[in-house]
Short mmCIF file of C-alpha atoms and ligand atoms in Angstrom, two decimals:
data_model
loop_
_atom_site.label_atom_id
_atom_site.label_comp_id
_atom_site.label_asym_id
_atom_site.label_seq_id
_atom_site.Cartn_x
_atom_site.Cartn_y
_atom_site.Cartn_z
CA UNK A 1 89.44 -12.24 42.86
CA UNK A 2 85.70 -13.20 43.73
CA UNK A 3 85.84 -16.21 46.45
CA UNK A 4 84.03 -17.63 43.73
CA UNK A 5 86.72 -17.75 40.90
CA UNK A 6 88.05 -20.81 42.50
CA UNK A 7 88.02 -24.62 41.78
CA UNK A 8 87.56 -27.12 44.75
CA UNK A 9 89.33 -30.48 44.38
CA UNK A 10 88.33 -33.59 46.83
CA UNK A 11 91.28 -35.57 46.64
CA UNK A 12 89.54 -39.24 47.33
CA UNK A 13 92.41 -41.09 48.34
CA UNK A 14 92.85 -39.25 51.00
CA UNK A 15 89.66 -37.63 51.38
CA UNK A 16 91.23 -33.66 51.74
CA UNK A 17 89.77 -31.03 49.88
CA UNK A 18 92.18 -28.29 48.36
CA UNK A 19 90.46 -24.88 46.79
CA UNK A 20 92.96 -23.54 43.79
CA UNK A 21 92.24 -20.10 42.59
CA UNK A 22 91.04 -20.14 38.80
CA UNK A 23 92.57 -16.81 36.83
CA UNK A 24 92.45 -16.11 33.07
CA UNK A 25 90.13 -19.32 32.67
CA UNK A 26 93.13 -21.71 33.99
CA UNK A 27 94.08 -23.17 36.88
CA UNK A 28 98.14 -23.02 37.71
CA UNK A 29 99.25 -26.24 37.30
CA UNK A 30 101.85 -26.01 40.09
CA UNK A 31 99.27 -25.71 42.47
CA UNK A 32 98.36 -29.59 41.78
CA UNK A 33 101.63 -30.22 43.41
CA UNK A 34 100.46 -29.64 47.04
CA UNK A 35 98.02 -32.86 46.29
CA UNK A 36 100.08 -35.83 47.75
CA UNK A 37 98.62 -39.09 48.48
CA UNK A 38 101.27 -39.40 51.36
CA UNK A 39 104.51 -37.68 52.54
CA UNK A 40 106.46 -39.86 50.04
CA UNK A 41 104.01 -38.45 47.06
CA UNK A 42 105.53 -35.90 44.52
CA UNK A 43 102.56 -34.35 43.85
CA UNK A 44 99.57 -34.03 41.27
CA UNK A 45 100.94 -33.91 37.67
CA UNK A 46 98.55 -33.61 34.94
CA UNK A 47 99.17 -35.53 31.38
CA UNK A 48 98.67 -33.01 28.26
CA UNK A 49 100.47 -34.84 25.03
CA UNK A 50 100.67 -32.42 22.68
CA UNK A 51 99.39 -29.36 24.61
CA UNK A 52 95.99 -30.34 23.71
CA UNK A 53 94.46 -28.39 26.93
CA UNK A 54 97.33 -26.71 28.44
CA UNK A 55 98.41 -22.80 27.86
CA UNK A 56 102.29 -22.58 28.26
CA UNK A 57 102.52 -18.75 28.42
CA UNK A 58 100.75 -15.55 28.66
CA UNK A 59 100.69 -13.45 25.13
CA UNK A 60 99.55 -10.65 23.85
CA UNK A 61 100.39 -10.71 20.60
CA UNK A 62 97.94 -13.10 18.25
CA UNK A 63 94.58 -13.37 19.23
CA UNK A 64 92.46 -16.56 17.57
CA UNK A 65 88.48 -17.92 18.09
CA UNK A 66 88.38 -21.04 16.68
CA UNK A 67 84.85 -21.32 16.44
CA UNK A 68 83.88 -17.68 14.65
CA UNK A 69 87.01 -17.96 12.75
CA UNK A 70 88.44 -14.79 14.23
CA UNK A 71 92.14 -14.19 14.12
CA UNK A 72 93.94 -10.61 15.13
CA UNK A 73 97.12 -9.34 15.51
CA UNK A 74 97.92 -7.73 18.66
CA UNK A 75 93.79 -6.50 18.62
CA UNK A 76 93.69 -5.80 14.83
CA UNK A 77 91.71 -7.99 12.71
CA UNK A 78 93.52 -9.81 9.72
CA UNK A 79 91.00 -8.59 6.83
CA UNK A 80 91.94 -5.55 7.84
CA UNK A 81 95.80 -5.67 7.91
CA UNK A 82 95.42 -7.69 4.86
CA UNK A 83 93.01 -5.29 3.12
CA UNK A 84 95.20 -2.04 4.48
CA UNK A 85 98.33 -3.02 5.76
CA UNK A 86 102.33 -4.43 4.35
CA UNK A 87 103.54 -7.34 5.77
CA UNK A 88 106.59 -5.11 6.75
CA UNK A 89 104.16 -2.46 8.42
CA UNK A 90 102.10 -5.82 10.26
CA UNK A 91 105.78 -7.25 11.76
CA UNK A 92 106.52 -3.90 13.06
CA UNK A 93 102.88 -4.18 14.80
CA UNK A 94 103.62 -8.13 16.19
CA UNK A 95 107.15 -7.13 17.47
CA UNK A 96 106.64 -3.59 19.11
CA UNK A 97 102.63 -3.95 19.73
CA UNK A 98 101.41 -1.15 17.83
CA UNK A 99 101.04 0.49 14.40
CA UNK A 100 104.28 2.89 13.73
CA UNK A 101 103.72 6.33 12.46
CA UNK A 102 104.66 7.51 9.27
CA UNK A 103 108.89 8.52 10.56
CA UNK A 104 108.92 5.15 12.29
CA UNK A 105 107.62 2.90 9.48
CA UNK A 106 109.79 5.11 6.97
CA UNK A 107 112.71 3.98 9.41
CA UNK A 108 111.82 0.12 9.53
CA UNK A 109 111.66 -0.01 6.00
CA UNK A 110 114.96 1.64 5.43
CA UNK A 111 116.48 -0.47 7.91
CA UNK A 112 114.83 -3.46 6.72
CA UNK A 113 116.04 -2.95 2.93
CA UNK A 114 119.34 -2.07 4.24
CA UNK A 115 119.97 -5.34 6.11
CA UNK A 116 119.16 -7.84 3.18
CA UNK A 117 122.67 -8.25 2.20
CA UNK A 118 124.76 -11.29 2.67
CA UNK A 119 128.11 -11.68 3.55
CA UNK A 120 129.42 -13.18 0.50
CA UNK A 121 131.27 -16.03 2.77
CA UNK A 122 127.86 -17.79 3.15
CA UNK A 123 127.23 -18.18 -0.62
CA UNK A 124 130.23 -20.73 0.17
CA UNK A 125 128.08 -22.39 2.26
CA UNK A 126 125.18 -22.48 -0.06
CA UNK A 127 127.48 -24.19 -2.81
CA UNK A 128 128.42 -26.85 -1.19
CA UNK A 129 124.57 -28.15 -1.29
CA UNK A 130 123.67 -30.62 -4.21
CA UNK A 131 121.65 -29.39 -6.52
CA UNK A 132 118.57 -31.19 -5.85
CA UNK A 133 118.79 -30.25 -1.88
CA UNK A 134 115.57 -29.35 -0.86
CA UNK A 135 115.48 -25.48 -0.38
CA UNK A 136 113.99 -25.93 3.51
CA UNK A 137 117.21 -28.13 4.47
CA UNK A 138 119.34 -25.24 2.82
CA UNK A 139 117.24 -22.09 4.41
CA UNK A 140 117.51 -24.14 7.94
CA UNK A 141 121.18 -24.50 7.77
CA UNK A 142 121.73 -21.18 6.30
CA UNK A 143 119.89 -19.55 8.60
CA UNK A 144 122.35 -21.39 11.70
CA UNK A 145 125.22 -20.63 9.86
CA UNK A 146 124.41 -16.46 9.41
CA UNK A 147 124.52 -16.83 13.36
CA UNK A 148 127.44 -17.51 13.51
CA UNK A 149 128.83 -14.31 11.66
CA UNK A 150 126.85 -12.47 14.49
CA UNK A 151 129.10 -13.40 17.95
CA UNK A 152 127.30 -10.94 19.49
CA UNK A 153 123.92 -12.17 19.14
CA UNK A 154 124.43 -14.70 22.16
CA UNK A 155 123.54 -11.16 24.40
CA UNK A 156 119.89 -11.74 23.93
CA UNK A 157 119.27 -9.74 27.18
CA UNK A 158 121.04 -6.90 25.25
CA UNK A 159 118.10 -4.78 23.96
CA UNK A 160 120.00 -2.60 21.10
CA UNK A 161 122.12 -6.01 20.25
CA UNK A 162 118.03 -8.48 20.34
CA UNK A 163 117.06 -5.12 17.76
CA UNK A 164 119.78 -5.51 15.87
CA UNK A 165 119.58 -9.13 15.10
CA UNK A 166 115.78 -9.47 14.81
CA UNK A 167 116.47 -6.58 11.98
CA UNK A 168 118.68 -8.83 10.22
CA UNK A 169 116.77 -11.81 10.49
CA UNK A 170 113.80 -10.45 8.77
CA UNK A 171 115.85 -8.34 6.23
CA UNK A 172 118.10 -12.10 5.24
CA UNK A 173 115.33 -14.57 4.99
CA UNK A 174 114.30 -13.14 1.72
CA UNK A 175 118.00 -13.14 0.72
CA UNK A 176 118.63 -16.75 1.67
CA UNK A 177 115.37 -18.25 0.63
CA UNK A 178 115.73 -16.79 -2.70
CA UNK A 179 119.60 -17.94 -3.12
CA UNK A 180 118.41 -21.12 -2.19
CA UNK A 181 116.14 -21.16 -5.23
CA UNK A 182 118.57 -19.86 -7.20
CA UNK A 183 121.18 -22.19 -6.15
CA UNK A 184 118.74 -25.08 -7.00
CA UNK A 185 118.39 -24.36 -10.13
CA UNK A 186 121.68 -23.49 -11.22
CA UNK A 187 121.14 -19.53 -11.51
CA UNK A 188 123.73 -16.91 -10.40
CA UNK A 189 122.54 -15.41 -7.25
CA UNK A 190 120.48 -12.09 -7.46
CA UNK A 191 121.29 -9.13 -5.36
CA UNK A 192 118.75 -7.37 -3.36
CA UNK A 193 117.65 -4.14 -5.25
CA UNK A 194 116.86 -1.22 -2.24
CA UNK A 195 114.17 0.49 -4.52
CA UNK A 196 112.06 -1.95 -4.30
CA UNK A 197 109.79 -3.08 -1.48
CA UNK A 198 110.08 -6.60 0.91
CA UNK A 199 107.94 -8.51 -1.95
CA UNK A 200 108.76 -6.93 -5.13
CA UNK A 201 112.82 -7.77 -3.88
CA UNK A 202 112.19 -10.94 -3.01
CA UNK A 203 110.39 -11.62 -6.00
CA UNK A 204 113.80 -9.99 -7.72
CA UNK A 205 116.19 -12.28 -6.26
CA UNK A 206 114.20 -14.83 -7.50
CA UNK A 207 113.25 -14.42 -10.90
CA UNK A 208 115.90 -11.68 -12.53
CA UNK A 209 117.43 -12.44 -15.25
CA UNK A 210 119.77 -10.57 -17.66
CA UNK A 211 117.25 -7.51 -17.76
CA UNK A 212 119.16 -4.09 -16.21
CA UNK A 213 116.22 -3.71 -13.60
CA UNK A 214 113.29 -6.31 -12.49
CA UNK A 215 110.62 -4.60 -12.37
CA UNK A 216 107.61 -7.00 -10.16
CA UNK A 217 104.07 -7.03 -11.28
CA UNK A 218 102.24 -5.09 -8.82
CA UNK A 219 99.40 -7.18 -8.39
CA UNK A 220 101.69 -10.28 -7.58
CA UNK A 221 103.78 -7.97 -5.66
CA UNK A 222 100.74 -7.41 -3.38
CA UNK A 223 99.38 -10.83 -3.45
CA UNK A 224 102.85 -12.03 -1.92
CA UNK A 225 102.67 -9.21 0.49
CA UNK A 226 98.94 -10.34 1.55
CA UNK A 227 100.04 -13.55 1.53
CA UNK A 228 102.92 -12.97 3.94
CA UNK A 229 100.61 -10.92 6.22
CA UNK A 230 98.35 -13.77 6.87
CA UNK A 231 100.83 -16.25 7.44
CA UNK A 232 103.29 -13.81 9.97
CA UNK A 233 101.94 -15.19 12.66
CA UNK A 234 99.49 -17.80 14.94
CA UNK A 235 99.87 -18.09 18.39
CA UNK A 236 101.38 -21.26 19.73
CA UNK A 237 101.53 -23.48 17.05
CA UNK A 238 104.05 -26.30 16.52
CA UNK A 239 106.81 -24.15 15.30
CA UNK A 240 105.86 -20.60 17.13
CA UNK A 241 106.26 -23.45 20.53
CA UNK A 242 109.43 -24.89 18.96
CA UNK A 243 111.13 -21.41 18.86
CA UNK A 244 109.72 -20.50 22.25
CA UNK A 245 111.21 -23.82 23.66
CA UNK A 246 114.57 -23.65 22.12
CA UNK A 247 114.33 -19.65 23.01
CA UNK A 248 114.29 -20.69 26.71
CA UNK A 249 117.42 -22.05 26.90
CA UNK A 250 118.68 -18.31 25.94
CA UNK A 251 120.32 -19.35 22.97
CA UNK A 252 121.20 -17.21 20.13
CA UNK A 253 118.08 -16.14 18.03
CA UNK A 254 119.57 -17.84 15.21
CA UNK A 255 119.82 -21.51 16.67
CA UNK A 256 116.17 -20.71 17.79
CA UNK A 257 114.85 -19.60 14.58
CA UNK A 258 116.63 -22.52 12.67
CA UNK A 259 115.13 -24.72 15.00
CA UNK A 260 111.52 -23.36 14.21
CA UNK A 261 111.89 -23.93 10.68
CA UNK A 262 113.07 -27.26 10.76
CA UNK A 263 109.45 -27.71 13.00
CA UNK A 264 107.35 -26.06 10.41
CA UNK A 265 109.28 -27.94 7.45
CA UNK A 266 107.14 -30.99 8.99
CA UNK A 267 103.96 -32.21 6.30
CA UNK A 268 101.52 -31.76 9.35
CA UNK A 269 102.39 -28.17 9.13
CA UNK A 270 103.83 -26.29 6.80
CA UNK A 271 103.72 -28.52 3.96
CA UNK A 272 100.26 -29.08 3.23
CA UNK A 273 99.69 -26.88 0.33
CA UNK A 274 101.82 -28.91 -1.44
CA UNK A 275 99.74 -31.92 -0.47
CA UNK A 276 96.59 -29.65 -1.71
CA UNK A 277 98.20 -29.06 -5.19
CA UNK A 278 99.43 -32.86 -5.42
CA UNK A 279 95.43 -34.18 -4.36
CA UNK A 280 94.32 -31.94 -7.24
CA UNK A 281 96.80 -33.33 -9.85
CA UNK A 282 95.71 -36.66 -8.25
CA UNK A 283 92.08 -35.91 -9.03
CA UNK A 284 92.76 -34.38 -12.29
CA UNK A 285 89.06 -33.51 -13.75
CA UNK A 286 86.00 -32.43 -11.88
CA UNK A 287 84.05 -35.51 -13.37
CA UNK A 288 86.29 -37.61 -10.65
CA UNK A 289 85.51 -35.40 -7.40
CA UNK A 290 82.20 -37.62 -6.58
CA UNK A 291 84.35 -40.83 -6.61
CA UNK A 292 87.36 -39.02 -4.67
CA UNK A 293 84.54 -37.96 -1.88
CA UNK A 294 83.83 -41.34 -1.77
CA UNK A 295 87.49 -42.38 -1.20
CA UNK A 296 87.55 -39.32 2.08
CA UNK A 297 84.46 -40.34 3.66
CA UNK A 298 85.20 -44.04 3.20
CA UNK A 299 88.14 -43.35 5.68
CA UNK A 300 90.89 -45.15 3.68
CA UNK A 301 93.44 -42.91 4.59
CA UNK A 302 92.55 -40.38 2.05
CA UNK A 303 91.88 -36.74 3.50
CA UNK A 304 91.04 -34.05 1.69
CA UNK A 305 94.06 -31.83 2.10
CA UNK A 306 93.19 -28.23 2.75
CA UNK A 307 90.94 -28.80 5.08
CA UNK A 308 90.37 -28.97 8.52
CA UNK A 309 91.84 -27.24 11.58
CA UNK A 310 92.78 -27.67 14.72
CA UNK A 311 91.48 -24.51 16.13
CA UNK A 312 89.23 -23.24 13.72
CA UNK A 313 86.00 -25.24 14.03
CA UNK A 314 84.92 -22.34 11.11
CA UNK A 315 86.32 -21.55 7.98
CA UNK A 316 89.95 -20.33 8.70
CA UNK A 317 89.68 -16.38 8.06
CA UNK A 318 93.02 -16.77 5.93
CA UNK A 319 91.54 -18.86 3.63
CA UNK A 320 88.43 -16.40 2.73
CA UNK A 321 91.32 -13.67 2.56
CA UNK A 322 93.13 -16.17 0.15
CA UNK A 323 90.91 -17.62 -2.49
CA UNK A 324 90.44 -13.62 -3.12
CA UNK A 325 93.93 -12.95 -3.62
CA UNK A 326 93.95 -16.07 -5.88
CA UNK A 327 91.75 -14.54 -8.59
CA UNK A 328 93.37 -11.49 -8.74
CA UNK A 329 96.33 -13.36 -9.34
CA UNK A 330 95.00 -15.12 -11.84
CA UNK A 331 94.06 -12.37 -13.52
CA UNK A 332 97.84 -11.66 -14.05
CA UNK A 333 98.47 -15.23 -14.76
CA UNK A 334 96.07 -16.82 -16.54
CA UNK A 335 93.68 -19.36 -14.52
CA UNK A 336 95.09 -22.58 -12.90
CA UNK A 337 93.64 -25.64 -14.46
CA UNK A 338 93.06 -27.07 -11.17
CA UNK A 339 90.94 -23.74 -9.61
CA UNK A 340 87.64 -25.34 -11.04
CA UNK A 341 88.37 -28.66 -9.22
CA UNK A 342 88.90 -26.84 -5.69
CA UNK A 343 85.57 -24.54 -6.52
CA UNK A 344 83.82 -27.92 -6.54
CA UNK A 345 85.74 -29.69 -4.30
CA UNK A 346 85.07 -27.12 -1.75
CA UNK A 347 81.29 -26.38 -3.00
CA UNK A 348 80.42 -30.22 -2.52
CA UNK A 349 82.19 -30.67 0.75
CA UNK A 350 80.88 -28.08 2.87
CA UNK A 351 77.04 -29.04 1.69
CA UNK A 352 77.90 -32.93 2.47
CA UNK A 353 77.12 -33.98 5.76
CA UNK A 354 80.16 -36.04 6.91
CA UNK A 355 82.74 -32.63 6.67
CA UNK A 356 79.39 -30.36 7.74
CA UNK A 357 79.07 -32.66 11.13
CA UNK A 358 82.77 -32.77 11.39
CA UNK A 359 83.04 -28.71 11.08
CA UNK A 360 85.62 -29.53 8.06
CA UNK A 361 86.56 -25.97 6.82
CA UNK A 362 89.20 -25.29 3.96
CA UNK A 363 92.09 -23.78 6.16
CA UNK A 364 95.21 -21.44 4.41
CA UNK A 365 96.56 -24.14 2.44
CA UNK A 366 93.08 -24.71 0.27
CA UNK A 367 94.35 -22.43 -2.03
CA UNK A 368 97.53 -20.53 -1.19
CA UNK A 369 99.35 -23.73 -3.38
CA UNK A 370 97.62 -22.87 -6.53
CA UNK A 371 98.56 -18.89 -5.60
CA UNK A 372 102.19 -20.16 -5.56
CA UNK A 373 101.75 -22.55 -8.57
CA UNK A 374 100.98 -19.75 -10.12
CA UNK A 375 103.39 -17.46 -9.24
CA UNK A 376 105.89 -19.76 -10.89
CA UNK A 377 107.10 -21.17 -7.36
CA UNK A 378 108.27 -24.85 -7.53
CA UNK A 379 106.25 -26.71 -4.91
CA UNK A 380 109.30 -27.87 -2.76
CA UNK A 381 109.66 -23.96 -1.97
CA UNK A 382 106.31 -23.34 -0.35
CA UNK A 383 107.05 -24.21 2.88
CA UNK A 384 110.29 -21.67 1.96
CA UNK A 385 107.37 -18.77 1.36
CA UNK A 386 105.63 -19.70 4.96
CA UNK A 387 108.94 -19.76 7.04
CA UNK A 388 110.02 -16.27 5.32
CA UNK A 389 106.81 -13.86 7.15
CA UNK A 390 106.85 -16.36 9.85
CA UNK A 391 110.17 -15.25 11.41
CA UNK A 392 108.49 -11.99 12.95
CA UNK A 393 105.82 -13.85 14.27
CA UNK A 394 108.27 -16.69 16.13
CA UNK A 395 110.63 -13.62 16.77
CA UNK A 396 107.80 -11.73 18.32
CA UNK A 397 106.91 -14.44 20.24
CA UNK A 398 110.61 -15.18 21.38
CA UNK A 399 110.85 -11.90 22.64
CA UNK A 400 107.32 -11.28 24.39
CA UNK A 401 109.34 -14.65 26.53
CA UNK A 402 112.27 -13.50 27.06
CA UNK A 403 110.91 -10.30 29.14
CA UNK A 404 108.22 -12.69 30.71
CA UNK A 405 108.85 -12.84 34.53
CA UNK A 406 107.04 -16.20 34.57
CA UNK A 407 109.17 -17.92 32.01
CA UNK A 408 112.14 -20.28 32.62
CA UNK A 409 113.89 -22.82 30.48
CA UNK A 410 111.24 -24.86 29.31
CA UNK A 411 111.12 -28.15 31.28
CA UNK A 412 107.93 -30.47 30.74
CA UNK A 413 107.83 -33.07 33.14
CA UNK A 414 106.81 -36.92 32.33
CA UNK A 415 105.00 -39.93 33.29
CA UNK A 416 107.80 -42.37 33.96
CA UNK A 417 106.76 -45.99 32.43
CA UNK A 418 110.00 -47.66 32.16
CA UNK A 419 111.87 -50.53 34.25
CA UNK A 420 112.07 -50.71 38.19
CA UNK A 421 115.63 -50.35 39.44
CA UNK A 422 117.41 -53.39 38.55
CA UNK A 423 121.18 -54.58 38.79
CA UNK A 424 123.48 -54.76 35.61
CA UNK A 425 123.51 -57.77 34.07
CA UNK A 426 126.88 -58.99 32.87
CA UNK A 427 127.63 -60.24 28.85
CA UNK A 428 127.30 -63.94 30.00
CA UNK A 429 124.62 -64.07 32.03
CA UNK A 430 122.25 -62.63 29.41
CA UNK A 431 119.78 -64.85 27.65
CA UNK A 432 120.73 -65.75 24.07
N1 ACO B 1 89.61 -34.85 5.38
C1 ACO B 1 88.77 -35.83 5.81
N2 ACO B 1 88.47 -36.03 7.11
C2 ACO B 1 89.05 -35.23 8.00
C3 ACO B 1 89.95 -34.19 7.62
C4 ACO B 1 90.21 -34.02 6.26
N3 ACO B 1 91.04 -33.05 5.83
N4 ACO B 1 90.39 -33.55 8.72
C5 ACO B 1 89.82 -34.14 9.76
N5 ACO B 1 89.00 -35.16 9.34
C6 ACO B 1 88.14 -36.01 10.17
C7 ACO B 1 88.97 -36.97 11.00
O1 ACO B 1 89.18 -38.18 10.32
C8 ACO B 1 88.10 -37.13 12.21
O2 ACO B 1 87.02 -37.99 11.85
P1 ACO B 1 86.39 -39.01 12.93
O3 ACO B 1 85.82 -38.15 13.99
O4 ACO B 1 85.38 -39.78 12.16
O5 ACO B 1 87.53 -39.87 13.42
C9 ACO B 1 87.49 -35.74 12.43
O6 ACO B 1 87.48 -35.15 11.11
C10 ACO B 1 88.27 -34.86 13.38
O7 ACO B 1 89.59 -34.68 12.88
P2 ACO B 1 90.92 -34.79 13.76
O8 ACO B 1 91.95 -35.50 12.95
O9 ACO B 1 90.62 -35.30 15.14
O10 ACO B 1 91.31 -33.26 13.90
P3 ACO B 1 92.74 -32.69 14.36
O11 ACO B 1 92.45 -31.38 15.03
O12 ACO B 1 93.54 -33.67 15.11
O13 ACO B 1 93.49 -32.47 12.95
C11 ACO B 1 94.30 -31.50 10.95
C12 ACO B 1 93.59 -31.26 12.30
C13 ACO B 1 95.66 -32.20 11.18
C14 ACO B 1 94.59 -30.12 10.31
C15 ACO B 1 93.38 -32.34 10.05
O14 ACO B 1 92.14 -31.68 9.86
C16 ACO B 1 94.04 -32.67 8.72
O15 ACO B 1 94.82 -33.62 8.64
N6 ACO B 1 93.72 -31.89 7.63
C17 ACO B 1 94.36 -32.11 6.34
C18 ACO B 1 95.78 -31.55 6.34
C19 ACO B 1 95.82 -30.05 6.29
O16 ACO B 1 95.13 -29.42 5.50
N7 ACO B 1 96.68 -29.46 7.16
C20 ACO B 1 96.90 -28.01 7.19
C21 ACO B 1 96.44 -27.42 8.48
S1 ACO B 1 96.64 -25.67 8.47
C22 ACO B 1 98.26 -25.40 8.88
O17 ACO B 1 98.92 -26.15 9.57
C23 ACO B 1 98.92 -24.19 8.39
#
């Protein structure tokens, strides 16, 4: 370390001067503990709610520039693993770190295929849901309770056993998301069907009827795919820092992944696409977009859904990737009604000034909705279709923190604002 890569703090109430070294671009923020005001002092704290400047942990798995709009996956960029890749080849790449050969990836998909099965004691479980239960309540729950057919899955420093159950988890989710759907609306359950691939069985288990053998479309079969490579993973988001935090504890993947999805099930996260597809509905013909502008920039409380980022001050690579993949579905499906209105929508924002100044971008929910809309999905399951390729990425991440010397049970500390010690105040001595 240069004697320059350091940061020199005057401390003015008491006039010392401490020099912290600076690595990575941070500053440890333990090292703000040795500056006390007097003997009786704790130490410096600082005050991040909501992380908004603060890096929890060291990764090496998803790389993002907000400002180019640049996101990779452990160094590869994501038009490329969306252009050339599977989602089941790309969560191979975020949980071991590289690309597998042909023997391994042969392997992982065998294994993969060969895990979807349920036991049939959880399609117990799944009955006892109303029908109209949303299918992110059932997948959270369903996902706790296939934990608990796993004892062993509490030896998470186990490396064969951590395998074993982050092979399952990825394998089920398809399972349980579509029997969810299925369950919803009053369909018998689907089995999985081990000629097909990750996609194409999902989209089986969803949509089979009484035909002998579902055969997928290919193009929506790949659209799906893309769809779940772009969405497998993004650093420390809500969710991805939900599964990291619960992770700590050294729980059961299980209870940590449950817990992630209930954090993405959230409308600031993983349900705006469904807000996207409502606020087109709500529009209904371009002739209104000028007025609904209006409404936005008026700052009513309207947003335009679909846009805007907290990282990306650019447009969101994903969402370039996506509006692609949405004509080539369409090309299968027909058009959506409302793909005009988002053309315009998006043509007339990013030349007006107010979301130009603001760096308003449309992010991966601008159009992955009408992709699912098309696709036949009801809207309450999109968030379903984001937690499925999601699990590798909070899975990845759980593991990267398990074998992180620097990690402990997460712990964040507070700013205590509360009442001064005070004596108990007995029933009749309170005021009325
Ligand atoms: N429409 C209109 N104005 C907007 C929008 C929007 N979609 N997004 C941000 N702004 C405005 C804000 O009002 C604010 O204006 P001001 O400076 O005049 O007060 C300015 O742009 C900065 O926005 P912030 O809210 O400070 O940005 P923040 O990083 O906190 O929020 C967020 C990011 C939540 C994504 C926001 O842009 C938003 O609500 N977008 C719509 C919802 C959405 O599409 N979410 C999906 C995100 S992608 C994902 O989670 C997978």
């Amino acid at each position: 370390m240069a004697s320059s890569d350091t940061l020199t703090i005057t401390d003015n109430r008491t006039g010392k001067t401490y020099e912290l070294p600076i690595s990575e671009g941070t500053i440890r923020a333990i090292d703000l503990r040795q500056i006390k005001s007097g003997a009786e002092d704790f130490g410096l704290m600082t005050y991040d709610p909501a992380f908004m400047n603060t890096a929890a942990c060291r990764s090496a798995i998803t790389f993002i520039d907000g400002d180019k709009g640049i996101l990779e996956y452990r160094g590869y960029p994501i038009e490329q693993l969306a252009e050339k890749s599977t989602y089941l080849e790309t969560a191979y790449l975020l949980l071991k770190g590289e690309l597998p050969n042909e023997s391994q990836l042969k392997e992982w998909q065998h294994t993969i295929t060969y895990h979807t099965i349920l036991n049939e004691n959880l399609k117990g479980v799944l009955d006892s849901f109303r029908y109209n239960a949303h299918p992110m309540g059932m997948l959270i729950s369903m996902i706790s309770a296939l934990g608990t057919f796993y004892p062993e899955a509490k030896n998470i420093y186990d490396e064969e056993v951590r395998h074993k159950q982050i092979e399952r988890l990825i394998a089920k989710m398809i399972t349980i998301a579509a029997f969810g759907y299925r369950h919803m609306v009053g369909m018998p359950y689907a089995y999985p069907d081990n000629d097909l691939s990750y996609p194409g069985n999902f989209l089986n288990m969803m949509y089979k009827t009484t035909e002998v053998k579902y055969q997928p479309h290919p193009a929506l079969e790949r659209a799906l795919d893309v769809l779940f490579i772009l969405h497998a993973d993004h650093e420390q988001n809500c969710s991805t820092s939900a599964m990291r935090s619960i992770g700590s504890s050294q729980v059961d993947p299980y209870s940590a992944v449950a817990g992630a999805a209930a954090a993405l099930y959230g409308p600031l996260h993983g349900g705006a696409n469904e807000q996207v597809i409502r606020m087109l509905t709500e529009i209904g013909s371009i002739s209104n977009i000028p007025d609904f502008i209006k409404r936005v920039k008026a700052g009513d409380g309207v947003k335009l859904m679909g846009f805007g980022h907290r990282v990306y001050k650019n447009y969101d690579p994903r969402a370039k990737i996506i509006k692609k993949v949405a004509y080539e579905v369409f090309d299968v499906t027909g058009k959506s009604p409302l793909l005009d209105i988002a053309l315009e929508l998006e043509k007339i924002a990013l030349e007006d000034e107010y979301f130009v100044k603001r760096k308003l971008y449309p992010n991966v929910d601008f159009y992955s909705g009408l992709i699912y809309q098309a696709m036949q999905f009801p809207m309450d399951m999109f968030p379903v279709l984001f937690a499925i390729p999601r699990v590798s990425g909070w899975l990845s991440q759980w593991q990267e923190m398990l074998l992180d010397s620097d990690q402990k049970i997460a712990r964040p500390r507070q700013i205590f604002t509360g009442s001064a010690r005070r004596d108990y105040v007995g029933m009749g001595e309170r005021k009325a």
